[in-house]
PDB file of C-alpha atoms in Angstrom:
ATOM      1  CA  MET R1349     -52.251 -19.252  99.993  1.00 88.00           C
ATOM      2  CA  SER R1350     -50.141 -16.213  99.832  1.00 94.00           C
ATOM      3  CA  ASP R1351     -51.350 -12.671  99.621  1.00 96.00           C
ATOM      4  CA  GLU R1352     -49.846 -12.536  96.081  1.00 97.00           C
ATOM      5  CA  ASP R1353     -51.902 -15.633  94.999  1.00 97.00           C
ATOM      6  CA  VAL R1354     -55.146 -14.032  96.361  1.00 97.00           C
ATOM      7  CA  ARG R1355     -54.257 -10.769  94.791  1.00 97.00           C
ATOM      8  CA  ALA R1356     -53.981 -12.536  91.521  1.00 98.00           C
ATOM      9  CA  ILE R1357     -57.289 -14.284  92.001  1.00 98.00           C
ATOM     10  CA  LEU R1358     -58.971 -10.863  92.609  1.00 98.00           C
ATOM     11  CA  ARG R1359     -57.267  -9.332  89.622  1.00 97.00           C
ATOM     12  CA  ASP R1360     -58.113 -12.127  87.214  1.00 98.00           C
ATOM     13  CA  ALA R1361     -61.681 -13.024  88.332  1.00 98.00           C
ATOM     14  CA  ARG R1362     -64.583 -11.722  86.233  1.00 98.00           C
ATOM     15  CA  THR R1363     -67.477 -13.572  87.669  1.00 99.00           C
ATOM     16  CA  ILE R1364     -68.202 -14.315  91.278  1.00 99.00           C
ATOM     17  CA  ALA R1365     -70.993 -16.713  92.276  1.00 99.00           C
ATOM     18  CA  ILE R1366     -72.189 -15.966  95.797  1.00 99.00           C
ATOM     19  CA  VAL R1367     -73.437 -19.372  97.359  1.00 98.00           C
ATOM     20  CA  GLY R1368     -75.787 -18.648 100.295  1.00 98.00           C
ATOM     21  CA  ALA R1369     -76.409 -15.198  99.174  1.00 98.00           C
ATOM     22  CA  SER R1370     -78.833 -13.502 101.533  1.00 98.00           C
ATOM     23  CA  ASP R1371     -81.550 -10.864 101.387  1.00 98.00           C
ATOM     24  CA  ARG R1372     -81.141 -10.144 105.171  1.00 98.00           C
ATOM     25  CA  PRO R1373     -78.808  -6.987 105.952  1.00 98.00           C
ATOM     26  CA  ASP R1374     -77.539  -8.499 109.078  1.00 98.00           C
ATOM     27  CA  ARG R1375     -76.115 -11.485 107.288  1.00 97.00           C
ATOM     28  CA  ALA R1376     -72.231 -11.529 106.105  1.00 96.00           C
ATOM     29  CA  SER R1377     -73.192 -12.651 102.588  1.00 97.00           C
ATOM     30  CA  TYR R1378     -75.514  -9.525 102.225  1.00 98.00           C
ATOM     31  CA  GLY R1379     -72.729  -7.411 103.176  1.00 98.00           C
ATOM     32  CA  VAL R1380     -70.150  -8.931 100.928  1.00 98.00           C
ATOM     33  CA  ALA R1381     -72.570  -8.878  98.040  1.00 98.00           C
ATOM     34  CA  ASP R1382     -73.370  -5.347  98.569  1.00 98.00           C
ATOM     35  CA  TYR R1383     -69.886  -4.308  98.863  1.00 98.00           C
ATOM     36  CA  LEU R1384     -68.844  -6.162  95.592  1.00 98.00           C
ATOM     37  CA  ARG R1385     -71.748  -4.843  93.748  1.00 97.00           C
ATOM     38  CA  ARG R1386     -71.129  -1.116  94.804  1.00 97.00           C
ATOM     39  CA  ASN R1387     -67.217  -1.279  94.509  1.00 97.00           C
ATOM     40  CA  THR R1388     -66.271  -3.641  91.915  1.00 97.00           C
ATOM     41  CA  ASP R1389     -66.940  -4.647  88.216  1.00 97.00           C
ATOM     42  CA  TYR R1390     -67.183  -8.226  88.927  1.00 98.00           C
ATOM     43  CA  GLU R1391     -70.332  -9.809  87.347  1.00 98.00           C
ATOM     44  CA  LEU R1392     -72.031 -11.296  90.374  1.00 98.00           C
ATOM     45  CA  TRP R1393     -74.290 -14.576  90.268  1.00 99.00           C
ATOM     46  CA  PHE R1394     -76.246 -14.902  93.527  1.00 99.00           C
ATOM     47  CA  VAL R1395     -77.308 -18.556  94.458  1.00 99.00           C
ATOM     48  CA  ASN R1396     -80.015 -19.404  96.930  1.00 98.00           C
ATOM     49  CA  PRO R1397     -82.754 -21.746  96.203  1.00 97.00           C
ATOM     50  CA  ARG R1398     -85.181 -19.575  98.495  1.00 97.00           C
ATOM     51  CA  LEU R1399     -84.710 -16.237  96.752  1.00 98.00           C
ATOM     52  CA  THR R1400     -85.548 -15.189  93.218  1.00 97.00           C
ATOM     53  CA  GLU R1401     -84.016 -11.780  93.270  1.00 97.00           C
ATOM     54  CA  LEU R1402     -81.304  -9.815  95.122  1.00 98.00           C
ATOM     55  CA  PHE R1403     -80.441  -6.074  94.459  1.00 97.00           C
ATOM     56  CA  GLY R1404     -82.496  -6.260  91.376  1.00 96.00           C
ATOM     57  CA  ARG R1405     -80.735  -9.223  89.892  1.00 96.00           C
ATOM     58  CA  PRO R1406     -81.761 -12.784  89.446  1.00 98.00           C
ATOM     59  CA  VAL R1407     -80.959 -15.429  92.085  1.00 98.00           C
ATOM     60  CA  TYR R1408     -80.245 -19.087  91.022  1.00 99.00           C
ATOM     61  CA  PRO R1409     -81.218 -22.058  92.870  1.00 98.00           C
ATOM     62  CA  ASP R1410     -77.929 -23.791  92.449  1.00 98.00           C
ATOM     63  CA  LEU R1411     -74.443 -23.517  90.680  1.00 98.00           C
ATOM     64  CA  ALA R1412     -75.725 -25.719  87.668  1.00 98.00           C
ATOM     65  CA  SER R1413     -78.360 -23.033  86.815  1.00 98.00           C
ATOM     66  CA  LEU R1414     -75.769 -20.168  86.305  1.00 98.00           C
ATOM     67  CA  PRO R1415     -75.423 -18.673  82.846  1.00 98.00           C
ATOM     68  CA  GLY R1416     -71.777 -19.680  82.657  1.00 98.00           C
ATOM     69  CA  ALA R1417     -68.754 -20.947  84.454  1.00 98.00           C
ATOM     70  CA  PRO R1418     -68.037 -18.803  87.466  1.00 99.00           C
ATOM     71  CA  ASP R1419     -64.381 -17.797  88.019  1.00 99.00           C
ATOM     72  CA  VAL R1420     -64.931 -17.690  92.024  1.00 99.00           C
ATOM     73  CA  VAL R1421     -67.379 -19.692  93.889  1.00 99.00           C
ATOM     74  CA  ASP R1422     -67.777 -17.692  97.234  1.00 98.00           C
ATOM     75  CA  VAL R1423     -69.116 -19.960  99.942  1.00 98.00           C
ATOM     76  CA  PHE R1424     -71.525 -18.816 102.690  1.00 97.00           C
ATOM     77  CA  ARG R1425     -72.964 -22.066 103.903  1.00 96.00           C
ATOM     78  CA  ARG R1426     -72.540 -24.509 106.830  1.00 94.00           C
ATOM     79  CA  SER R1427     -69.274 -26.815 107.096  1.00 94.00           C
ATOM     80  CA  SER R1428     -71.481 -29.879 106.446  1.00 96.00           C
ATOM     81  CA  GLU R1429     -72.564 -28.573 103.312  1.00 97.00           C
ATOM     82  CA  LEU R1430     -69.001 -27.853 101.854  1.00 97.00           C
ATOM     83  CA  PRO R1431     -68.440 -31.287 100.267  1.00 98.00           C
ATOM     84  CA  GLN R1432     -71.589 -30.840  98.022  1.00 97.00           C
ATOM     85  CA  VAL R1433     -70.921 -27.178  97.283  1.00 98.00           C
ATOM     86  CA  ALA R1434     -67.337 -28.201  96.101  1.00 98.00           C
ATOM     87  CA  GLU R1435     -68.744 -31.037  93.759  1.00 98.00           C
ATOM     88  CA  GLU R1436     -71.016 -28.426  92.307  1.00 98.00           C
ATOM     89  CA  ALA R1437     -68.339 -25.746  91.951  1.00 99.00           C
ATOM     90  CA  ILE R1438     -66.386 -28.597  89.989  1.00 99.00           C
ATOM     91  CA  ALA R1439     -69.157 -29.545  87.859  1.00 98.00           C
ATOM     92  CA  ALA R1440     -69.702 -25.789  87.087  1.00 98.00           C
ATOM     93  CA  HIS R1441     -66.217 -25.516  85.958  1.00 98.00           C
ATOM     94  CA  ALA R1442     -65.360 -22.937  88.270  1.00 99.00           C
ATOM     95  CA  LYS R1443     -61.650 -21.755  88.701  1.00 99.00           C
ATOM     96  CA  VAL R1444     -61.587 -20.780  92.473  1.00 99.00           C
ATOM     97  CA  LEU R1445     -63.437 -22.308  95.651  1.00 99.00           C
ATOM     98  CA  TRP R1446     -63.508 -19.576  98.138  1.00 98.00           C
ATOM     99  CA  LEU R1447     -64.536 -20.506 101.682  1.00 97.00           C
ATOM    100  CA  GLN R1448     -65.465 -17.640 103.759  1.00 95.00           C
ATOM    101  CA  LEU R1449     -64.303 -16.655 107.203  1.00 92.00           C
ATOM    102  CA  GLY R1450     -64.721 -19.569 109.596  1.00 93.00           C
ATOM    103  CA  LEU R1451     -64.726 -22.154 106.923  1.00 94.00           C
ATOM    104  CA  ALA R1452     -61.960 -24.558 106.351  1.00 94.00           C
ATOM    105  CA  ASP R1453     -62.013 -28.256 105.443  1.00 96.00           C
ATOM    106  CA  GLU R1454     -58.744 -29.948 104.080  1.00 97.00           C
ATOM    107  CA  THR R1455     -60.757 -32.654 102.671  1.00 97.00           C
ATOM    108  CA  VAL R1456     -62.951 -30.562 100.434  1.00 98.00           C
ATOM    109  CA  ALA R1457     -59.765 -28.469  99.572  1.00 98.00           C
ATOM    110  CA  THR R1458     -58.079 -31.600  98.408  1.00 98.00           C
ATOM    111  CA  THR R1459     -60.978 -32.656  96.320  1.00 98.00           C
ATOM    112  CA  ALA R1460     -61.293 -29.146  94.747  1.00 98.00           C
ATOM    113  CA  ARG R1461     -57.629 -28.853  93.973  1.00 98.00           C
ATOM    114  CA  SER R1462     -57.487 -32.305  92.533  1.00 98.00           C
ATOM    115  CA  ALA R1463     -60.240 -31.161  89.988  1.00 98.00           C
ATOM    116  CA  GLY R1464     -57.920 -28.101  89.138  1.00 98.00           C
ATOM    117  CA  LEU R1465     -59.613 -25.421  91.329  1.00 99.00           C
ATOM    118  CA  GLN R1466     -57.523 -23.114  93.412  1.00 98.00           C
ATOM    119  CA  VAL R1467     -58.977 -22.920  97.152  1.00 98.00           C
ATOM    120  CA  VAL R1468     -59.012 -20.075  99.499  1.00 98.00           C
ATOM    121  CA  MET R1469     -60.179 -20.947 102.958  1.00 98.00           C
ATOM    122  CA  ASP R1470     -61.110 -18.919 106.051  1.00 97.00           C
ATOM    123  CA  ARG R1471     -60.910 -15.606 104.337  1.00 97.00           C
ATOM    124  CA  CYS R1472     -63.693 -12.906 103.724  1.00 97.00           C
ATOM    125  CA  LEU R1473     -63.543 -11.741 100.013  1.00 98.00           C
ATOM    126  CA  LYS R1474     -64.653  -8.327 100.770  1.00 98.00           C
ATOM    127  CA  VAL R1475     -61.783  -7.852 103.433  1.00 97.00           C
ATOM    128  CA  GLU R1476     -59.105  -9.417 101.096  1.00 97.00           C
ATOM    129  CA  HIS R1477     -60.388  -7.190  98.113  1.00 97.00           C
ATOM    130  CA  GLN R1478     -60.162  -4.029 100.469  1.00 97.00           C
ATOM    131  CA  ARG R1479     -56.758  -5.049 101.637  1.00 96.00           C
ATOM    132  CA  LEU R1480     -55.089  -6.163  98.383  1.00 96.00           C
ATOM    133  CA  SER R1481     -56.582  -4.294  95.463  1.00 85.00           C
TER     134      SER R1481
END
C-alpha cells in the first residue's frame, strides 16, 4: 500500500477500534492508544475481553459489541488470531483492517479485501500518523 493510500486512510478515518488494547504501559497497544487519544480527534474504541475501562473510556469485549461500524480496526493480536479478527472486522462493517508491525498474512488480507476492506500490514498506526499527517 502506498504512502498516499495510508495518508488517505488516516485523513478519512473518524473511528478506530484497537483490538488487543492493553492497560500495561509497556505494551505497544497502550502506547499507540495513548498517542492517538492525546494527539488526534479520532473516536477510539478499545477492544479487550479482559478489561472494562482504559483511559477512562469503556473497553468492549469484541468488535460485535462496538457502538457502531469502525472505520479502522487496528490489530494487536497474535498471528494465529488474525483470521478470526478479520472475520469480526468484516462482520462489524469496518472499512480498513490495519495489522500492526510484525503482522502480515496474505490469506487474511485476501479475505478482507474480498469483503471490501482496505488492508494495511506490518505498519504502526502511530508511526504512520506521525510520518504522514
